[in-house]
PDB file of C-alpha atoms in Angstrom:
ATOM      1  CA  UNK E   1    -310.718-167.946  -9.324  1.00 61.00           C
ATOM      2  CA  UNK E   2    -309.863-167.450 -12.868  1.00 68.00           C
ATOM      3  CA  UNK E   3    -308.634-164.080 -13.959  1.00 86.00           C
ATOM      4  CA  UNK E   4    -310.591-162.638 -17.150  1.00 92.00           C
ATOM      5  CA  UNK E   5    -309.544-160.058 -19.537  1.00 94.00           C
ATOM      6  CA  UNK E   6    -311.997-158.184 -21.833  1.00 96.00           C
ATOM      7  CA  UNK E   7    -311.872-155.221 -23.979  1.00 97.00           C
ATOM      8  CA  UNK E   8    -312.742-152.145 -22.175  1.00 96.00           C
ATOM      9  CA  UNK E   9    -315.112-150.970 -24.672  1.00 97.00           C
ATOM     10  CA  UNK E  10    -316.720-151.684 -28.150  1.00 98.00           C
ATOM     11  CA  UNK E  11    -318.876-149.614 -30.517  1.00 98.00           C
ATOM     12  CA  UNK E  12    -321.597-151.042 -32.804  1.00 98.00           C
ATOM     13  CA  UNK E  13    -324.813-149.828 -34.987  1.00 97.00           C
ATOM     14  CA  UNK E  14    -328.336-151.104 -34.705  1.00 97.00           C
ATOM     15  CA  UNK E  15    -328.864-154.393 -36.587  1.00 97.00           C
ATOM     16  CA  UNK E  16    -325.117-155.550 -36.467  1.00 97.00           C
ATOM     17  CA  UNK E  17    -324.010-158.598 -34.441  1.00 97.00           C
ATOM     18  CA  UNK E  18    -321.560-158.017 -31.642  1.00 98.00           C
ATOM     19  CA  UNK E  19    -319.199-160.606 -30.523  1.00 98.00           C
ATOM     20  CA  UNK E  20    -317.305-159.774 -27.195  1.00 98.00           C
ATOM     21  CA  UNK E  21    -314.430-162.013 -26.429  1.00 97.00           C
ATOM     22  CA  UNK E  22    -313.049-162.957 -22.792  1.00 96.00           C
ATOM     23  CA  UNK E  23    -309.969-164.647 -22.067  1.00 96.00           C
ATOM     24  CA  UNK E  24    -309.511-166.842 -19.384  1.00 94.00           C
ATOM     25  CA  UNK E  25    -306.185-168.609 -19.687  1.00 93.00           C
ATOM     26  CA  UNK E  26    -306.286-170.197 -16.464  1.00 91.00           C
ATOM     27  CA  UNK E  27    -309.858-171.585 -16.263  1.00 92.00           C
ATOM     28  CA  UNK E  28    -310.070-174.386 -13.860  1.00 90.00           C
ATOM     29  CA  UNK E  29    -312.133-177.943 -14.799  1.00 91.00           C
ATOM     30  CA  UNK E  30    -314.778-177.079 -12.721  1.00 87.00           C
ATOM     31  CA  UNK E  31    -315.400-173.487 -13.952  1.00 89.00           C
ATOM     32  CA  UNK E  32    -318.245-172.476 -15.792  1.00 91.00           C
ATOM     33  CA  UNK E  33    -318.312-169.126 -17.905  1.00 93.00           C
ATOM     34  CA  UNK E  34    -321.004-166.790 -17.273  1.00 93.00           C
ATOM     35  CA  UNK E  35    -322.068-163.337 -18.922  1.00 96.00           C
ATOM     36  CA  UNK E  36    -324.072-160.675 -17.072  1.00 96.00           C
ATOM     37  CA  UNK E  37    -325.441-157.380 -18.354  1.00 97.00           C
ATOM     38  CA  UNK E  38    -325.588-154.079 -16.458  1.00 97.00           C
ATOM     39  CA  UNK E  39    -327.416-151.131 -17.584  1.00 95.00           C
ATOM     40  CA  UNK E  40    -326.407-147.830 -15.726  1.00 90.00           C
ATOM     41  CA  UNK E  41    -328.169-147.497 -12.248  1.00 87.00           C
ATOM     42  CA  UNK E  42    -329.271-151.234 -12.320  1.00 93.00           C
ATOM     43  CA  UNK E  43    -328.394-154.626 -10.948  1.00 95.00           C
ATOM     44  CA  UNK E  44    -326.038-156.823 -13.065  1.00 96.00           C
ATOM     45  CA  UNK E  45    -328.660-159.200 -14.893  1.00 95.00           C
ATOM     46  CA  UNK E  46    -327.655-162.957 -16.164  1.00 93.00           C
ATOM     47  CA  UNK E  47    -327.452-163.165 -19.664  1.00 95.00           C
ATOM     48  CA  UNK E  48    -326.027-166.976 -20.489  1.00 95.00           C
ATOM     49  CA  UNK E  49    -323.592-169.423 -18.801  1.00 93.00           C
ATOM     50  CA  UNK E  50    -321.738-172.455 -20.656  1.00 94.00           C
ATOM     51  CA  UNK E  51    -319.039-174.772 -19.712  1.00 94.00           C
ATOM     52  CA  UNK E  52    -318.090-175.925 -23.458  1.00 92.00           C
ATOM     53  CA  UNK E  53    -318.953-175.668 -27.141  1.00 91.00           C
ATOM     54  CA  UNK E  54    -321.995-173.605 -27.738  1.00 96.00           C
ATOM     55  CA  UNK E  55    -324.899-172.147 -25.625  1.00 96.00           C
ATOM     56  CA  UNK E  56    -327.574-170.359 -27.249  1.00 97.00           C
ATOM     57  CA  UNK E  57    -330.807-168.562 -25.497  1.00 95.00           C
ATOM     58  CA  UNK E  58    -333.170-166.196 -26.698  1.00 94.00           C
ATOM     59  CA  UNK E  59    -330.949-163.390 -25.833  1.00 92.00           C
ATOM     60  CA  UNK E  60    -327.244-164.465 -26.937  1.00 97.00           C
ATOM     61  CA  UNK E  61    -324.924-167.140 -27.798  1.00 98.00           C
ATOM     62  CA  UNK E  62    -321.900-168.082 -26.133  1.00 98.00           C
ATOM     63  CA  UNK E  63    -319.064-169.775 -28.134  1.00 97.00           C
ATOM     64  CA  UNK E  64    -316.538-171.743 -26.153  1.00 97.00           C
ATOM     65  CA  UNK E  65    -313.308-173.680 -28.116  1.00 96.00           C
ATOM     66  CA  UNK E  66    -312.110-176.903 -26.801  1.00 96.00           C
ATOM     67  CA  UNK E  67    -309.448-175.390 -24.740  1.00 95.00           C
ATOM     68  CA  UNK E  68    -311.923-173.067 -22.918  1.00 96.00           C
ATOM     69  CA  UNK E  69    -309.252-170.402 -22.558  1.00 95.00           C
ATOM     70  CA  UNK E  70    -311.498-168.046 -24.183  1.00 96.00           C
ATOM     71  CA  UNK E  71    -315.317-167.329 -24.930  1.00 97.00           C
ATOM     72  CA  UNK E  72    -317.232-165.318 -27.052  1.00 98.00           C
ATOM     73  CA  UNK E  73    -320.419-163.739 -26.186  1.00 98.00           C
ATOM     74  CA  UNK E  74    -322.609-162.982 -29.517  1.00 98.00           C
ATOM     75  CA  UNK E  75    -325.308-160.793 -29.606  1.00 97.00           C
ATOM     76  CA  UNK E  76    -327.576-160.835 -32.886  1.00 94.00           C
ATOM     77  CA  UNK E  77    -328.721-157.587 -34.447  1.00 94.00           C
ATOM     78  CA  UNK E  78    -328.287-155.216 -31.617  1.00 97.00           C
ATOM     79  CA  UNK E  79    -330.412-152.476 -30.787  1.00 97.00           C
ATOM     80  CA  UNK E  80    -329.974-149.299 -28.860  1.00 97.00           C
ATOM     81  CA  UNK E  81    -331.258-150.691 -25.800  1.00 96.00           C
ATOM     82  CA  UNK E  82    -328.128-153.298 -25.945  1.00 97.00           C
ATOM     83  CA  UNK E  83    -326.377-150.405 -24.806  1.00 97.00           C
ATOM     84  CA  UNK E  84    -324.847-151.403 -21.662  1.00 97.00           C
ATOM     85  CA  UNK E  85    -321.707-153.171 -19.439  1.00 97.00           C
ATOM     86  CA  UNK E  86    -321.185-156.840 -20.181  1.00 98.00           C
ATOM     87  CA  UNK E  87    -319.051-158.629 -18.094  1.00 96.00           C
ATOM     88  CA  UNK E  88    -317.398-161.995 -18.057  1.00 95.00           C
ATOM     89  CA  UNK E  89    -317.358-164.023 -14.974  1.00 93.00           C
ATOM     90  CA  UNK E  90    -315.725-167.676 -14.659  1.00 91.00           C
ATOM     91  CA  UNK E  91    -316.028-169.807 -11.305  1.00 84.00           C
ATOM     92  CA  UNK E  92    -317.224-172.876 -10.141  1.00 75.00           C
ATOM     93  CA  UNK E  93    -321.102-172.450 -10.192  1.00 63.00           C
ATOM     94  CA  UNK E  94    -321.033-175.730  -8.607  1.00 59.00           C
ATOM     95  CA  UNK E  95    -320.134-173.989  -5.169  1.00 66.00           C
ATOM     96  CA  UNK E  96    -323.545-172.446  -3.904  1.00 71.00           C
ATOM     97  CA  UNK E  97    -323.092-169.383  -2.057  1.00 77.00           C
ATOM     98  CA  UNK E  98    -319.739-168.092  -3.956  1.00 82.00           C
ATOM     99  CA  UNK E  99    -319.139-164.543  -4.594  1.00 87.00           C
ATOM    100  CA  UNK E 100    -319.167-163.436  -7.988  1.00 88.00           C
ATOM    101  CA  UNK E 101    -315.750-161.929  -8.795  1.00 87.00           C
ATOM    102  CA  UNK E 102    -316.522-158.907 -11.332  1.00 91.00           C
ATOM    103  CA  UNK E 103    -313.867-157.185 -13.559  1.00 90.00           C
ATOM    104  CA  UNK E 104    -314.583-154.162 -15.322  1.00 90.00           C
ATOM    105  CA  UNK E 105    -316.331-155.447 -18.179  1.00 96.00           C
ATOM    106  CA  UNK E 106    -316.971-154.244 -21.600  1.00 97.00           C
ATOM    107  CA  UNK E 107    -318.946-151.197 -22.121  1.00 97.00           C
ATOM    108  CA  UNK E 108    -320.701-151.714 -25.310  1.00 98.00           C
ATOM    109  CA  UNK E 109    -322.646-148.580 -27.140  1.00 98.00           C
ATOM    110  CA  UNK E 110    -324.957-149.107 -29.663  1.00 98.00           C
ATOM    111  CA  UNK E 111    -325.653-146.146 -31.887  1.00 97.00           C
ATOM    112  CA  UNK E 112    -328.224-145.410 -34.875  1.00 95.00           C
TER     113      UNK E 112
ATOM    114  CA  UNK M   1    -341.176-163.605 -13.154  1.00 79.00           C
ATOM    115  CA  UNK M   2    -340.121-162.991  -9.213  1.00 84.00           C
ATOM    116  CA  UNK M   3    -337.790-160.362  -8.587  1.00 93.00           C
ATOM    117  CA  UNK M   4    -335.525-159.435  -5.974  1.00 96.00           C
ATOM    118  CA  UNK M   5    -336.593-155.871  -4.737  1.00 97.00           C
ATOM    119  CA  UNK M   6    -334.849-153.401  -2.507  1.00 98.00           C
ATOM    120  CA  UNK M   7    -335.621-150.463  -0.673  1.00 97.00           C
ATOM    121  CA  UNK M   8    -335.338-147.437  -0.326  1.00 97.00           C
ATOM    122  CA  UNK M   9    -334.029-146.975  -3.818  1.00 97.00           C
ATOM    123  CA  UNK M  10    -332.292-143.703  -2.598  1.00 97.00           C
ATOM    124  CA  UNK M  11    -330.892-142.692   0.659  1.00 97.00           C
ATOM    125  CA  UNK M  12    -329.060-139.654   1.762  1.00 98.00           C
ATOM    126  CA  UNK M  13    -327.278-139.536   5.385  1.00 98.00           C
ATOM    127  CA  UNK M  14    -324.853-137.884   7.100  1.00 98.00           C
ATOM    128  CA  UNK M  15    -321.480-139.079   8.064  1.00 98.00           C
ATOM    129  CA  UNK M  16    -321.732-141.169  11.347  1.00 97.00           C
ATOM    130  CA  UNK M  17    -325.370-142.288  11.038  1.00 98.00           C
ATOM    131  CA  UNK M  18    -326.579-145.532  10.907  1.00 98.00           C
ATOM    132  CA  UNK M  19    -327.961-146.835   7.603  1.00 98.00           C
ATOM    133  CA  UNK M  20    -330.478-149.920   7.002  1.00 98.00           C
ATOM    134  CA  UNK M  21    -330.479-151.544   3.511  1.00 98.00           C
ATOM    135  CA  UNK M  22    -333.677-153.612   2.876  1.00 97.00           C
ATOM    136  CA  UNK M  23    -333.867-156.381   0.423  1.00 97.00           C
ATOM    137  CA  UNK M  24    -336.552-158.931  -0.170  1.00 97.00           C
ATOM    138  CA  UNK M  25    -334.817-161.860  -2.161  1.00 96.00           C
ATOM    139  CA  UNK M  26    -336.769-164.292  -4.223  1.00 94.00           C
ATOM    140  CA  UNK M  27    -339.033-166.516  -2.124  1.00 91.00           C
ATOM    141  CA  UNK M  28    -337.667-170.042  -2.484  1.00 88.00           C
ATOM    142  CA  UNK M  29    -334.059-168.626  -2.411  1.00 92.00           C
ATOM    143  CA  UNK M  30    -331.476-169.938  -0.033  1.00 91.00           C
ATOM    144  CA  UNK M  31    -328.440-167.803  -0.673  1.00 94.00           C
ATOM    145  CA  UNK M  32    -328.314-164.191  -0.447  1.00 95.00           C
ATOM    146  CA  UNK M  33    -325.638-161.573  -0.947  1.00 96.00           C
ATOM    147  CA  UNK M  34    -324.638-157.844  -0.756  1.00 98.00           C
ATOM    148  CA  UNK M  35    -322.752-156.052  -3.369  1.00 97.00           C
ATOM    149  CA  UNK M  36    -321.912-152.674  -4.091  1.00 97.00           C
ATOM    150  CA  UNK M  37    -320.550-150.612  -6.696  1.00 97.00           C
ATOM    151  CA  UNK M  38    -318.994-147.102  -6.081  1.00 96.00           C
ATOM    152  CA  UNK M  39    -319.746-144.870  -9.010  1.00 94.00           C
ATOM    153  CA  UNK M  40    -317.633-145.608 -12.270  1.00 90.00           C
ATOM    154  CA  UNK M  41    -316.239-148.551 -10.727  1.00 92.00           C
ATOM    155  CA  UNK M  42    -316.701-152.546 -10.851  1.00 92.00           C
ATOM    156  CA  UNK M  43    -319.282-154.366  -8.741  1.00 95.00           C
ATOM    157  CA  UNK M  44    -317.897-155.581  -5.528  1.00 95.00           C
ATOM    158  CA  UNK M  45    -318.901-158.468  -3.514  1.00 95.00           C
ATOM    159  CA  UNK M  46    -319.593-157.681   0.321  1.00 97.00           C
ATOM    160  CA  UNK M  47    -320.898-160.836   1.872  1.00 96.00           C
ATOM    161  CA  UNK M  48    -323.038-163.783   1.418  1.00 94.00           C
ATOM    162  CA  UNK M  49    -325.495-165.303   3.770  1.00 95.00           C
ATOM    163  CA  UNK M  50    -326.874-168.803   4.065  1.00 92.00           C
ATOM    164  CA  UNK M  51    -328.896-170.704   6.904  1.00 90.00           C
ATOM    165  CA  UNK M  52    -328.507-167.570   9.170  1.00 91.00           C
ATOM    166  CA  UNK M  53    -324.984-167.600   8.875  1.00 93.00           C
ATOM    167  CA  UNK M  54    -322.512-165.242   7.057  1.00 95.00           C
ATOM    168  CA  UNK M  55    -320.746-168.080   4.744  1.00 92.00           C
ATOM    169  CA  UNK M  56    -318.135-165.607   3.151  1.00 92.00           C
ATOM    170  CA  UNK M  57    -317.288-161.718   3.550  1.00 95.00           C
ATOM    171  CA  UNK M  58    -314.885-159.682   1.627  1.00 95.00           C
ATOM    172  CA  UNK M  59    -312.154-157.364   3.011  1.00 95.00           C
ATOM    173  CA  UNK M  60    -314.466-154.353   2.460  1.00 96.00           C
ATOM    174  CA  UNK M  61    -317.111-155.984   4.910  1.00 97.00           C
ATOM    175  CA  UNK M  62    -315.521-155.087   8.274  1.00 95.00           C
ATOM    176  CA  UNK M  63    -316.994-154.502  11.448  1.00 95.00           C
ATOM    177  CA  UNK M  64    -319.161-151.463  10.452  1.00 97.00           C
ATOM    178  CA  UNK M  65    -321.207-153.629   8.190  1.00 98.00           C
ATOM    179  CA  UNK M  66    -324.025-156.311   9.551  1.00 98.00           C
ATOM    180  CA  UNK M  67    -326.310-158.558   7.911  1.00 97.00           C
ATOM    181  CA  UNK M  68    -329.385-159.934   9.459  1.00 95.00           C
ATOM    182  CA  UNK M  69    -332.528-161.938   8.170  1.00 93.00           C
ATOM    183  CA  UNK M  70    -334.894-160.677  10.538  1.00 87.00           C
ATOM    184  CA  UNK M  71    -337.998-162.584   9.444  1.00 87.00           C
ATOM    185  CA  UNK M  72    -338.696-165.076   6.561  1.00 79.00           C
ATOM    186  CA  UNK M  73    -338.710-162.509   3.782  1.00 87.00           C
ATOM    187  CA  UNK M  74    -336.403-159.515   4.659  1.00 94.00           C
ATOM    188  CA  UNK M  75    -332.644-159.528   4.262  1.00 96.00           C
ATOM    189  CA  UNK M  76    -330.781-156.421   5.628  1.00 97.00           C
ATOM    190  CA  UNK M  77    -327.733-154.827   5.629  1.00 98.00           C
ATOM    191  CA  UNK M  78    -326.720-152.472   8.348  1.00 98.00           C
ATOM    192  CA  UNK M  79    -323.873-149.907   8.175  1.00 98.00           C
ATOM    193  CA  UNK M  80    -323.294-148.556  11.718  1.00 96.00           C
ATOM    194  CA  UNK M  81    -321.448-145.647  11.367  1.00 95.00           C
ATOM    195  CA  UNK M  82    -321.442-144.170   7.691  1.00 97.00           C
ATOM    196  CA  UNK M  83    -318.125-142.934   6.150  1.00 97.00           C
ATOM    197  CA  UNK M  84    -318.167-140.844   3.116  1.00 97.00           C
ATOM    198  CA  UNK M  85    -316.773-143.526   0.939  1.00 97.00           C
ATOM    199  CA  UNK M  86    -319.891-145.973   1.687  1.00 98.00           C
ATOM    200  CA  UNK M  87    -321.452-143.840  -0.858  1.00 98.00           C
ATOM    201  CA  UNK M  88    -322.232-146.421  -3.633  1.00 98.00           C
ATOM    202  CA  UNK M  89    -325.197-148.333  -5.017  1.00 98.00           C
ATOM    203  CA  UNK M  90    -325.728-151.397  -2.939  1.00 98.00           C
ATOM    204  CA  UNK M  91    -327.099-154.438  -4.722  1.00 98.00           C
ATOM    205  CA  UNK M  92    -329.096-157.524  -2.942  1.00 98.00           C
ATOM    206  CA  UNK M  93    -328.736-160.921  -4.886  1.00 96.00           C
ATOM    207  CA  UNK M  94    -329.956-164.241  -4.240  1.00 94.00           C
ATOM    208  CA  UNK M  95    -330.199-167.607  -5.383  1.00 91.00           C
ATOM    209  CA  UNK M  96    -331.745-171.142  -4.932  1.00 87.00           C
ATOM    210  CA  UNK M  97    -328.035-173.333  -4.784  1.00 76.00           C
ATOM    211  CA  UNK M  98    -325.730-173.587  -7.707  1.00 69.00           C
ATOM    212  CA  UNK M  99    -327.660-171.388 -10.207  1.00 72.00           C
ATOM    213  CA  UNK M 100    -327.171-167.771 -11.374  1.00 85.00           C
ATOM    214  CA  UNK M 101    -327.463-164.770  -9.009  1.00 91.00           C
ATOM    215  CA  UNK M 102    -330.584-162.898  -9.180  1.00 93.00           C
ATOM    216  CA  UNK M 103    -329.669-158.803  -8.388  1.00 96.00           C
ATOM    217  CA  UNK M 104    -332.184-156.329  -7.416  1.00 97.00           C
ATOM    218  CA  UNK M 105    -332.418-153.090  -8.812  1.00 96.00           C
ATOM    219  CA  UNK M 106    -330.132-151.336  -5.985  1.00 97.00           C
ATOM    220  CA  UNK M 107    -330.315-149.011  -3.229  1.00 98.00           C
ATOM    221  CA  UNK M 108    -328.322-145.459  -3.988  1.00 98.00           C
ATOM    222  CA  UNK M 109    -326.622-144.523  -0.760  1.00 98.00           C
ATOM    223  CA  UNK M 110    -325.196-141.358  -0.447  1.00 98.00           C
ATOM    224  CA  UNK M 111    -323.131-139.932   2.716  1.00 98.00           C
ATOM    225  CA  UNK M 112    -322.807-136.581   3.240  1.00 97.00           C
TER     226      UNK M 112
END
């Protein structure tokens, strides 16, 4: 499993765009990049997944450069409710039943 | 939207007692998982389950743990003789195949 590195914490203000970058230098060819969000005392929640280039959904965008050694989760115009821990996971999502390996994640604090 | 549900939301038990944590995965999902998160620490994989068998387990999942799918809807985690260090949030997750895992809200277990 590819090891990931992401900032321990980030601070932002409401209305700003937040970009959280994750490094995964030894990502394998079959690996996908997945981001989860976790609020206190709740289970992790899937945000977005991608393999290369850019993926966008109603919640976030995921930018992946050509070498795939890093990825950036972009949250547009954050609000107080986006305060949470964000996890970057890298693994072969084509293998059903595979354990998700979580790191410490990035704690995002949004202030008014 | 279908959700993974877990009961109870909180459980307090005495050290040495047996506890059973219950989960109802999303109905058409085939793969089931248990994770735990000790307060202030990262989410840790315990076990995955498919076709009535354990498909993968971590070092944490020792002989005091067991899982069962007693009927077509429930998925349970049993801890035979609880220890103080078993105090944690326990999350159940499920998925269909390669897709993302969907997590339940968790059971907070406190061992006294």
